[in-house]
């Protein structure tokens, strides 16, 4: 379980740092704590499904994982770009980001217990 957590953090940081520009100031549309946790949970589930080849289009590379991120954020009151900016902002605050990731891990564990 700890290895899964470390892998999750590594993948998440790698993906978002590769897609984000470094911003020095607080984003205009900074996501709330609950929005960040919700988004991180959904991204974790999406990336897990992609890694396990559960998403049909990704098996043959006809779709990119980023396409799924865009769709995921279409139903949110914030954009993918706003999430990326908030993510970058919070990664510079390790204590806060660690609290978010702990909440994400707890929520995913609760989901597993429900199933």
CSV table of N, CA, C and O in Angstrom, one decimal:
chain,number,residue,atom,x,y,z
A,1,UNK,N,0.8,-1.2,0.0
A,1,UNK,CA,0.0,0.0,0.0
A,1,UNK,C,0.9,1.3,0.0
A,1,UNK,O,0.6,2.2,-0.7
A,2,UNK,N,2.0,1.2,0.8
A,2,UNK,CA,2.9,2.4,0.8
A,2,UNK,C,3.5,2.5,-0.6
A,2,UNK,O,3.7,3.6,-1.1
A,3,UNK,N,3.9,1.4,-1.2
A,3,UNK,CA,4.5,1.5,-2.5
A,3,UNK,C,3.5,2.1,-3.5
A,3,UNK,O,3.9,2.9,-4.4
A,4,UNK,N,2.2,1.7,-3.4
A,4,UNK,CA,1.2,2.3,-4.3
A,4,UNK,C,1.1,3.8,-4.1
A,4,UNK,O,1.0,4.6,-5.0
A,5,UNK,N,1.2,4.2,-2.9
A,5,UNK,CA,1.1,5.7,-2.5
A,5,UNK,C,2.3,6.4,-3.1
A,5,UNK,O,2.2,7.4,-3.8
A,6,UNK,N,3.5,5.8,-3.0
A,6,UNK,CA,4.7,6.5,-3.5
A,6,UNK,C,4.6,6.5,-5.1
A,6,UNK,O,5.0,7.5,-5.7
A,7,UNK,N,4.2,5.4,-5.7
A,7,UNK,CA,4.0,5.4,-7.1
A,7,UNK,C,3.0,6.5,-7.6
A,7,UNK,O,3.2,7.2,-8.5
A,8,UNK,N,1.9,6.6,-6.9
A,8,UNK,CA,0.9,7.6,-7.2
A,8,UNK,C,1.5,9.0,-7.1
A,8,UNK,O,1.3,9.8,-8.0
A,9,UNK,N,2.2,9.3,-6.0
A,9,UNK,CA,2.8,10.6,-5.9
A,9,UNK,C,3.8,10.9,-7.0
A,9,UNK,O,3.8,11.9,-7.6
A,10,UNK,N,4.6,9.9,-7.3
A,10,UNK,CA,5.6,10.1,-8.4
A,10,UNK,C,5.0,10.3,-9.7
A,10,UNK,O,5.3,11.3,-10.4
A,11,UNK,N,4.0,9.5,-10.1
A,11,UNK,CA,3.3,9.7,-11.4
A,11,UNK,C,2.6,11.0,-11.4
A,11,UNK,O,2.7,11.7,-12.4
A,12,UNK,N,1.9,11.4,-10.4
A,12,UNK,CA,1.2,12.6,-10.3
A,12,UNK,C,2.1,13.8,-10.5
A,12,UNK,O,1.9,14.7,-11.3
A,13,UNK,N,3.2,13.8,-9.8
A,13,UNK,CA,4.1,14.9,-9.9
A,13,UNK,C,4.8,15.0,-11.3
A,13,UNK,O,4.9,16.0,-11.8
A,14,UNK,N,5.2,13.8,-11.8
A,14,UNK,CA,5.8,13.8,-13.1
A,14,UNK,C,4.9,14.3,-14.2
A,14,UNK,O,5.2,15.1,-15.0
A,15,UNK,N,3.6,13.8,-14.2
A,15,UNK,CA,2.7,14.2,-15.2
A,15,UNK,C,2.4,15.7,-15.1
A,15,UNK,O,2.4,16.4,-16.2
A,16,UNK,N,2.1,16.2,-14.0
A,16,UNK,CA,1.8,17.6,-13.9
A,16,UNK,C,2.9,18.6,-14.0
A,16,UNK,O,2.8,19.7,-14.6
A,17,UNK,N,4.1,18.2,-13.6
A,17,UNK,CA,5.3,19.1,-13.8
A,17,UNK,C,5.7,19.1,-15.3
A,17,UNK,O,6.2,20.1,-15.8
A,18,UNK,N,5.4,18.1,-16.0
A,18,UNK,CA,5.7,18.0,-17.4
A,18,UNK,C,4.7,18.9,-18.2
A,18,UNK,O,5.0,19.3,-19.3
A,19,UNK,N,3.6,19.1,-17.7
A,19,UNK,CA,2.5,19.9,-18.4
A,19,UNK,C,2.4,21.3,-17.9
A,19,UNK,O,1.5,22.0,-18.4
A,20,UNK,N,3.1,21.7,-16.9
A,20,UNK,CA,2.9,23.0,-16.2
A,20,UNK,C,4.0,23.9,-16.4
A,20,UNK,O,5.2,23.5,-16.4
A,21,UNK,N,3.7,25.2,-16.4
A,21,UNK,CA,4.8,26.2,-16.4
A,21,UNK,C,4.9,26.6,-14.9
A,21,UNK,O,3.9,26.7,-14.2
A,22,UNK,N,6.1,26.9,-14.5
A,22,UNK,CA,6.3,27.3,-13.1
A,22,UNK,C,5.7,28.7,-12.9
A,22,UNK,O,6.1,29.7,-13.6
A,23,UNK,N,4.9,28.9,-11.9
A,23,UNK,CA,4.3,30.2,-11.6
A,23,UNK,C,4.8,30.6,-10.2
A,23,UNK,O,4.8,29.8,-9.3
A,24,UNK,N,5.3,31.8,-10.1
A,24,UNK,CA,5.8,32.3,-8.8
A,24,UNK,C,4.8,32.9,-7.9
A,24,UNK,O,5.0,32.9,-6.7
A,25,UNK,N,3.7,33.3,-8.4
A,25,UNK,CA,2.7,34.0,-7.5
A,25,UNK,C,1.4,33.1,-7.4
A,25,UNK,O,1.2,32.1,-8.1
A,26,UNK,N,0.6,33.4,-6.4
A,26,UNK,CA,-0.6,32.7,-6.2
A,26,UNK,C,-1.6,32.8,-7.4
A,26,UNK,O,-1.8,33.9,-7.9
A,27,UNK,N,-2.1,31.7,-7.9
A,27,UNK,CA,-3.0,31.7,-9.0
A,27,UNK,C,-4.2,32.6,-8.7
A,27,UNK,O,-4.7,32.6,-7.6
A,28,UNK,N,-4.8,33.2,-9.7
A,28,UNK,CA,-6.0,34.0,-9.6
A,28,UNK,C,-7.2,33.1,-9.1
A,28,UNK,O,-7.9,33.4,-8.3
A,29,UNK,N,-7.3,31.9,-9.8
A,29,UNK,CA,-8.3,31.0,-9.5
A,29,UNK,C,-7.8,29.8,-8.7
A,29,UNK,O,-7.9,28.6,-9.2
A,30,UNK,N,-7.3,30.0,-7.5
A,30,UNK,CA,-6.7,28.9,-6.7
A,30,UNK,C,-7.9,28.0,-6.2
A,30,UNK,O,-8.9,28.5,-5.7
A,31,UNK,N,-7.7,26.7,-6.5
A,31,UNK,CA,-8.8,25.8,-6.1
A,31,UNK,C,-8.8,25.6,-4.6
A,31,UNK,O,-7.7,25.8,-3.9
A,32,UNK,N,-10.0,25.4,-4.0
A,32,UNK,CA,-10.1,25.2,-2.6
A,32,UNK,C,-9.5,23.8,-2.2
A,32,UNK,O,-9.2,23.0,-3.1
A,33,UNK,N,-9.4,23.6,-0.9
A,33,UNK,CA,-8.8,22.3,-0.5
A,33,UNK,C,-9.7,21.1,-0.9
A,33,UNK,O,-9.2,20.1,-1.4
A,34,UNK,N,-11.0,21.3,-0.8
A,34,UNK,CA,-11.9,20.2,-1.2
A,34,UNK,C,-11.9,20.0,-2.7
A,34,UNK,O,-12.0,18.8,-3.2
A,35,UNK,N,-11.8,21.0,-3.5
A,35,UNK,CA,-11.7,20.9,-4.9
A,35,UNK,C,-10.4,20.2,-5.3
A,35,UNK,O,-10.4,19.3,-6.2
A,36,UNK,N,-9.3,20.5,-4.7
A,36,UNK,CA,-8.0,19.9,-5.0
A,36,UNK,C,-8.1,18.4,-4.6
A,36,UNK,O,-7.7,17.5,-5.5
A,37,UNK,N,-8.6,18.1,-3.5
A,37,UNK,CA,-8.7,16.6,-3.1
A,37,UNK,C,-9.6,15.9,-4.1
A,37,UNK,O,-9.2,14.8,-4.5
A,38,UNK,N,-10.8,16.4,-4.4
A,38,UNK,CA,-11.7,15.8,-5.3
A,38,UNK,C,-11.0,15.5,-6.7
A,38,UNK,O,-11.1,14.4,-7.3
A,39,UNK,N,-10.3,16.6,-7.2
A,39,UNK,CA,-9.6,16.4,-8.5
A,39,UNK,C,-8.5,15.4,-8.4
A,39,UNK,O,-8.4,14.6,-9.3
A,40,UNK,N,-7.8,15.4,-7.4
A,40,UNK,CA,-6.7,14.5,-7.2
A,40,UNK,C,-7.2,13.0,-7.1
A,40,UNK,O,-6.6,12.1,-7.7
A,41,UNK,N,-8.3,12.8,-6.4
A,41,UNK,CA,-8.9,11.5,-6.4
A,41,UNK,C,-9.3,11.0,-7.8
A,41,UNK,O,-9.0,9.9,-8.2
A,42,UNK,N,-10.0,11.9,-8.5
A,42,UNK,CA,-10.4,11.5,-9.8
A,42,UNK,C,-9.3,11.3,-10.8
A,42,UNK,O,-9.3,10.3,-11.6
A,43,UNK,N,-8.2,12.1,-10.7
A,43,UNK,CA,-7.1,11.8,-11.5
A,43,UNK,C,-6.4,10.5,-11.1
A,43,UNK,O,-6.0,9.8,-12.0
A,44,UNK,N,-6.3,10.2,-9.9
A,44,UNK,CA,-5.7,9.0,-9.4
A,44,UNK,C,-6.5,7.8,-10.0
A,44,UNK,O,-5.9,6.8,-10.5
A,45,UNK,N,-7.8,7.9,-10.0
A,45,UNK,CA,-8.6,6.8,-10.5
A,45,UNK,C,-8.5,6.7,-12.0
A,45,UNK,O,-8.4,5.6,-12.6
A,46,UNK,N,-8.4,7.8,-12.7
A,46,UNK,CA,-8.2,7.8,-14.1
A,46,UNK,C,-6.9,7.2,-14.5
A,46,UNK,O,-6.8,6.4,-15.4
A,47,UNK,N,-5.8,7.6,-13.8
A,47,UNK,CA,-4.5,7.1,-14.1
A,47,UNK,C,-4.4,5.6,-13.8
A,47,UNK,O,-3.7,4.9,-14.5
A,48,UNK,N,-5.0,5.2,-12.7
A,48,UNK,CA,-5.0,3.8,-12.4
A,48,UNK,C,-5.7,3.0,-13.5
A,48,UNK,O,-5.2,1.9,-13.9
A,49,UNK,N,-6.9,3.5,-14.0
A,49,UNK,CA,-7.6,2.8,-15.0
A,49,UNK,C,-6.7,2.7,-16.3
A,49,UNK,O,-6.7,1.7,-17.0
A,50,UNK,N,-6.0,3.8,-16.6
A,50,UNK,CA,-5.2,3.8,-17.8
A,50,UNK,C,-4.0,2.8,-17.6
A,50,UNK,O,-3.7,2.1,-18.5
A,51,UNK,N,-3.4,2.8,-16.4
A,51,UNK,CA,-2.3,1.9,-16.2
A,51,UNK,C,-2.7,0.5,-16.3
A,51,UNK,O,-1.9,-0.4,-16.7
A,52,UNK,N,-3.9,0.2,-15.9
A,52,UNK,CA,-4.4,-1.2,-15.9
A,52,UNK,C,-5.1,-1.5,-17.3
A,52,UNK,O,-5.7,-2.6,-17.4
A,53,UNK,N,-5.0,-0.6,-18.2
A,53,UNK,CA,-5.5,-0.8,-19.6
A,53,UNK,C,-7.0,-1.0,-19.5
A,53,UNK,O,-7.6,-1.8,-20.3
A,54,UNK,N,-7.7,-0.3,-18.6
A,54,UNK,CA,-9.2,-0.4,-18.5
A,54,UNK,C,-9.9,0.6,-19.5
A,54,UNK,O,-11.1,0.5,-19.7
A,55,UNK,N,-9.1,1.5,-20.0
A,55,UNK,CA,-9.7,2.5,-20.9
A,55,UNK,C,-9.4,2.0,-22.3
A,55,UNK,O,-8.3,2.0,-22.8
A,56,UNK,N,-10.5,1.7,-23.1
A,56,UNK,CA,-10.3,1.1,-24.4
A,56,UNK,C,-9.5,1.9,-25.3
A,56,UNK,O,-8.6,1.4,-26.0
A,57,UNK,N,-9.7,3.2,-25.4
A,57,UNK,CA,-9.0,4.0,-26.4
A,57,UNK,C,-7.5,4.1,-26.2
A,57,UNK,O,-6.7,4.3,-27.1
A,58,UNK,N,-7.1,4.0,-24.9
A,58,UNK,CA,-5.7,4.1,-24.6
A,58,UNK,C,-4.9,2.8,-24.9
A,58,UNK,O,-3.7,2.9,-25.1
A,59,UNK,N,-5.6,1.7,-25.1
A,59,UNK,CA,-4.9,0.5,-25.4
A,59,UNK,C,-4.2,0.5,-26.8
A,59,UNK,O,-3.1,0.0,-26.9
A,60,UNK,N,-4.8,1.2,-27.7
A,60,UNK,CA,-4.2,1.3,-29.0
A,60,UNK,C,-3.7,2.7,-29.4
A,60,UNK,O,-3.5,3.0,-30.5
A,61,UNK,N,-3.5,3.5,-28.3
A,61,UNK,CA,-3.0,4.8,-28.4
A,61,UNK,C,-3.8,5.8,-29.3
A,61,UNK,O,-3.3,6.8,-29.8
A,62,UNK,N,-5.1,5.4,-29.5
A,62,UNK,CA,-5.9,6.3,-30.3
A,62,UNK,C,-6.3,7.6,-29.5
A,62,UNK,O,-6.6,8.6,-30.1
A,63,UNK,N,-6.2,7.5,-28.2
A,63,UNK,CA,-6.4,8.7,-27.3
A,63,UNK,C,-5.3,8.8,-26.4
A,63,UNK,O,-4.6,7.9,-26.0
A,64,UNK,N,-5.1,10.1,-26.0
A,64,UNK,CA,-4.0,10.4,-25.1
A,64,UNK,C,-4.7,10.6,-23.7
A,64,UNK,O,-5.8,11.1,-23.6
A,65,UNK,N,-3.9,10.3,-22.6
A,65,UNK,CA,-4.5,10.5,-21.3
A,65,UNK,C,-4.9,12.0,-21.1
A,65,UNK,O,-5.8,12.2,-20.3
A,66,UNK,N,-4.2,12.9,-21.7
A,66,UNK,CA,-4.6,14.3,-21.6
A,66,UNK,C,-6.0,14.6,-22.1
A,66,UNK,O,-6.7,15.4,-21.5
A,67,UNK,N,-6.4,13.9,-23.1
A,67,UNK,CA,-7.8,14.0,-23.6
A,67,UNK,C,-8.8,13.6,-22.5
A,67,UNK,O,-9.8,14.3,-22.4
A,68,UNK,N,-8.4,12.6,-21.7
A,68,UNK,CA,-9.3,12.2,-20.6
A,68,UNK,C,-9.3,13.3,-19.5
A,68,UNK,O,-10.3,13.5,-18.9
A,69,UNK,N,-8.2,13.9,-19.3
A,69,UNK,CA,-8.1,15.0,-18.3
A,69,UNK,C,-9.1,16.1,-18.7
A,69,UNK,O,-9.8,16.6,-17.9
A,70,UNK,N,-9.0,16.5,-20.0
A,70,UNK,CA,-9.8,17.6,-20.4
A,70,UNK,C,-11.3,17.3,-20.2
A,70,UNK,O,-12.1,18.1,-19.8
A,71,UNK,N,-11.7,16.0,-20.5
A,71,UNK,CA,-13.1,15.6,-20.3
A,71,UNK,C,-13.5,15.6,-18.9
A,71,UNK,O,-14.6,16.0,-18.5
A,72,UNK,N,-12.6,15.1,-18.1
A,72,UNK,CA,-12.8,15.0,-16.6
A,72,UNK,C,-13.1,16.4,-16.1
A,72,UNK,O,-14.0,16.6,-15.2
A,73,UNK,N,-12.4,17.4,-16.5
A,73,UNK,CA,-12.6,18.8,-16.0
A,73,UNK,C,-13.7,19.6,-16.7
A,73,UNK,O,-14.1,20.6,-16.2
A,74,UNK,N,-14.3,19.0,-17.7
A,74,UNK,CA,-15.4,19.7,-18.4
A,74,UNK,C,-16.6,19.8,-17.4
A,74,UNK,O,-17.4,20.8,-17.5
A,75,UNK,N,-16.8,18.9,-16.5
A,75,UNK,CA,-17.9,18.9,-15.6
A,75,UNK,C,-17.6,19.7,-14.3
A,75,UNK,O,-18.5,19.8,-13.4
A,76,UNK,N,-16.5,20.2,-14.2
A,76,UNK,CA,-16.0,21.0,-13.0
A,76,UNK,C,-16.3,22.5,-13.1
A,76,UNK,O,-16.3,23.0,-14.2
A,77,UNK,N,-16.4,23.1,-12.0
A,77,UNK,CA,-16.5,24.6,-12.0
A,77,UNK,C,-15.2,25.3,-12.3
A,77,UNK,O,-15.1,26.5,-12.2
A,78,UNK,N,-14.1,24.5,-12.5
A,78,UNK,CA,-12.8,25.1,-12.8
A,78,UNK,C,-12.2,24.3,-14.0
A,78,UNK,O,-12.7,23.2,-14.3
A,79,UNK,N,-11.2,24.9,-14.6
A,79,UNK,CA,-10.6,24.3,-15.8
A,79,UNK,C,-9.4,23.4,-15.4
A,79,UNK,O,-8.9,23.5,-14.3
A,80,UNK,N,-9.0,22.7,-16.4
A,80,UNK,CA,-7.8,21.9,-16.2
A,80,UNK,C,-6.6,22.8,-16.0
A,80,UNK,O,-5.8,22.5,-15.1
A,81,UNK,N,-6.6,23.9,-16.7
A,81,UNK,CA,-5.5,24.8,-16.5
A,81,UNK,C,-5.5,25.4,-15.1
A,81,UNK,O,-4.4,25.5,-14.5
A,82,UNK,N,-6.6,25.7,-14.6
A,82,UNK,CA,-6.7,26.2,-13.2
A,82,UNK,C,-6.3,25.2,-12.2
A,82,UNK,O,-5.6,25.5,-11.2
A,83,UNK,N,-6.6,23.9,-12.5
A,83,UNK,CA,-6.1,22.8,-11.6
A,83,UNK,C,-4.6,22.8,-11.7
A,83,UNK,O,-4.0,22.6,-10.7
A,84,UNK,N,-4.1,22.8,-12.9
A,84,UNK,CA,-2.6,22.7,-13.0
A,84,UNK,C,-1.9,23.8,-12.3
A,84,UNK,O,-0.9,23.6,-11.6
A,85,UNK,N,-2.4,25.1,-12.4
A,85,UNK,CA,-1.8,26.2,-11.7
A,85,UNK,C,-1.9,26.0,-10.2
A,85,UNK,O,-1.0,26.3,-9.5
A,86,UNK,N,-3.1,25.5,-9.7
A,86,UNK,CA,-3.2,25.3,-8.3
A,86,UNK,C,-2.3,24.2,-7.8
A,86,UNK,O,-1.7,24.3,-6.7
A,87,UNK,N,-2.2,23.1,-8.6
A,87,UNK,CA,-1.3,22.0,-8.3
A,87,UNK,C,0.1,22.5,-8.2
A,87,UNK,O,0.8,22.2,-7.2
A,88,UNK,N,0.6,23.3,-9.1
A,88,UNK,CA,1.9,23.9,-9.0
A,88,UNK,C,2.1,24.7,-7.8
A,88,UNK,O,3.1,24.6,-7.1
A,89,UNK,N,1.1,25.5,-7.5
A,89,UNK,CA,1.2,26.4,-6.3
A,89,UNK,C,1.3,25.5,-5.0
A,89,UNK,O,2.2,25.8,-4.2
A,90,UNK,N,0.5,24.5,-4.9
A,90,UNK,CA,0.5,23.7,-3.7
A,90,UNK,C,1.7,22.8,-3.6
A,90,UNK,O,2.1,22.4,-2.5
A,91,UNK,N,2.3,22.4,-4.7
A,91,UNK,CA,3.5,21.6,-4.7
A,91,UNK,C,4.7,22.3,-4.1
A,91,UNK,O,5.6,21.7,-3.6
A,92,UNK,N,4.6,23.6,-4.1
A,92,UNK,CA,5.6,24.5,-3.5
A,92,UNK,C,5.3,24.6,-2.0
A,92,UNK,O,6.1,25.3,-1.3
A,93,UNK,N,4.3,24.0,-1.5
A,93,UNK,CA,3.9,24.0,-0.1
A,93,UNK,C,3.8,22.6,0.3
A,93,UNK,O,2.7,22.0,0.4
A,94,UNK,N,4.9,21.9,0.6
A,94,UNK,CA,4.9,20.5,0.8
A,94,UNK,C,4.0,20.0,1.9
A,94,UNK,O,3.4,18.9,1.8
A,95,UNK,N,3.9,20.7,3.0
A,95,UNK,CA,3.0,20.3,4.1
A,95,UNK,C,1.6,20.3,3.6
A,95,UNK,O,0.9,19.3,3.9
A,96,UNK,N,1.1,21.3,2.9
A,96,UNK,CA,-0.2,21.3,2.4
A,96,UNK,C,-0.5,20.2,1.4
A,96,UNK,O,-1.5,19.5,1.4
A,97,UNK,N,0.5,20.0,0.5
A,97,UNK,CA,0.3,18.9,-0.6
A,97,UNK,C,0.3,17.6,0.1
A,97,UNK,O,-0.4,16.7,-0.3
A,98,UNK,N,1.1,17.4,1.1
A,98,UNK,CA,1.1,16.1,1.8
A,98,UNK,C,-0.2,15.8,2.5
A,98,UNK,O,-0.7,14.7,2.4
A,99,UNK,N,-0.8,16.9,3.0
A,99,UNK,CA,-2.2,16.7,3.6
A,99,UNK,C,-3.2,16.3,2.6
A,99,UNK,O,-4.1,15.5,2.8
A,100,UNK,N,-3.1,17.0,1.4
A,100,UNK,CA,-4.0,16.6,0.3
A,100,UNK,C,-3.8,15.2,-0.1
A,100,UNK,O,-4.8,14.4,-0.3
A,101,UNK,N,-2.6,14.7,-0.3
A,101,UNK,CA,-2.3,13.4,-0.7
A,101,UNK,C,-2.7,12.3,0.3
A,101,UNK,O,-3.2,11.3,0.0
A,102,UNK,N,-2.6,12.7,1.6
A,102,UNK,CA,-3.1,11.8,2.7
A,102,UNK,C,-4.6,11.7,2.6
A,102,UNK,O,-5.1,10.6,2.7
A,103,UNK,N,-5.3,12.8,2.3
A,103,UNK,CA,-6.7,12.7,2.1
A,103,UNK,C,-7.2,11.9,0.9
A,103,UNK,O,-8.1,11.2,1.0
A,104,UNK,N,-6.4,12.1,-0.1
A,104,UNK,CA,-6.7,11.3,-1.4
A,104,UNK,C,-6.5,9.8,-1.1
A,104,UNK,O,-7.4,9.0,-1.4
A,105,UNK,N,-5.4,9.4,-0.4
A,105,UNK,CA,-5.2,8.0,-0.1
A,105,UNK,C,-6.3,7.5,0.8
A,105,UNK,O,-6.8,6.4,0.5
A,106,UNK,N,-6.7,8.2,1.8
A,106,UNK,CA,-7.7,7.8,2.7
A,106,UNK,C,-9.0,7.6,1.9
A,106,UNK,O,-9.7,6.6,2.1
A,107,UNK,N,-9.4,8.5,1.0
A,107,UNK,CA,-10.6,8.4,0.2
A,107,UNK,C,-10.6,7.2,-0.7
A,107,UNK,O,-11.6,6.5,-0.8
A,108,UNK,N,-9.4,7.0,-1.3
A,108,UNK,CA,-9.3,5.8,-2.2
A,108,UNK,C,-9.4,4.5,-1.4
A,108,UNK,O,-10.1,3.6,-1.9
A,109,UNK,N,-8.8,4.5,-0.3
A,109,UNK,CA,-8.9,3.3,0.6
A,109,UNK,C,-10.4,3.0,1.0
A,109,UNK,O,-10.9,1.9,1.0
A,110,UNK,N,-11.1,4.1,1.3
A,110,UNK,CA,-12.5,4.0,1.7
A,110,UNK,C,-13.3,3.5,0.5
A,110,UNK,O,-14.2,2.6,0.7
A,111,UNK,N,-13.0,3.9,-0.7
A,111,UNK,CA,-13.7,3.4,-1.9
A,111,UNK,C,-13.5,1.9,-2.1
A,111,UNK,O,-14.4,1.2,-2.5
A,112,UNK,N,-12.2,1.5,-1.8
A,112,UNK,CA,-11.9,0.1,-2.0
A,112,UNK,C,-12.7,-0.8,-1.0
A,112,UNK,O,-13.1,-1.9,-1.3
A,113,UNK,N,-12.9,-0.3,0.2
A,113,UNK,CA,-13.6,-1.0,1.3
A,113,UNK,C,-15.1,-1.1,0.9
A,113,UNK,O,-15.8,-2.1,1.3
A,114,UNK,N,-15.6,-0.1,0.2
A,114,UNK,CA,-17.0,-0.1,-0.2
A,114,UNK,C,-17.3,-1.1,-1.3
A,114,UNK,O,-18.4,-1.6,-1.4
A,115,UNK,N,-16.3,-1.4,-2.1
A,115,UNK,CA,-16.5,-2.4,-3.2
A,115,UNK,C,-16.2,-3.8,-2.8
A,115,UNK,O,-15.9,-4.5,-2.2
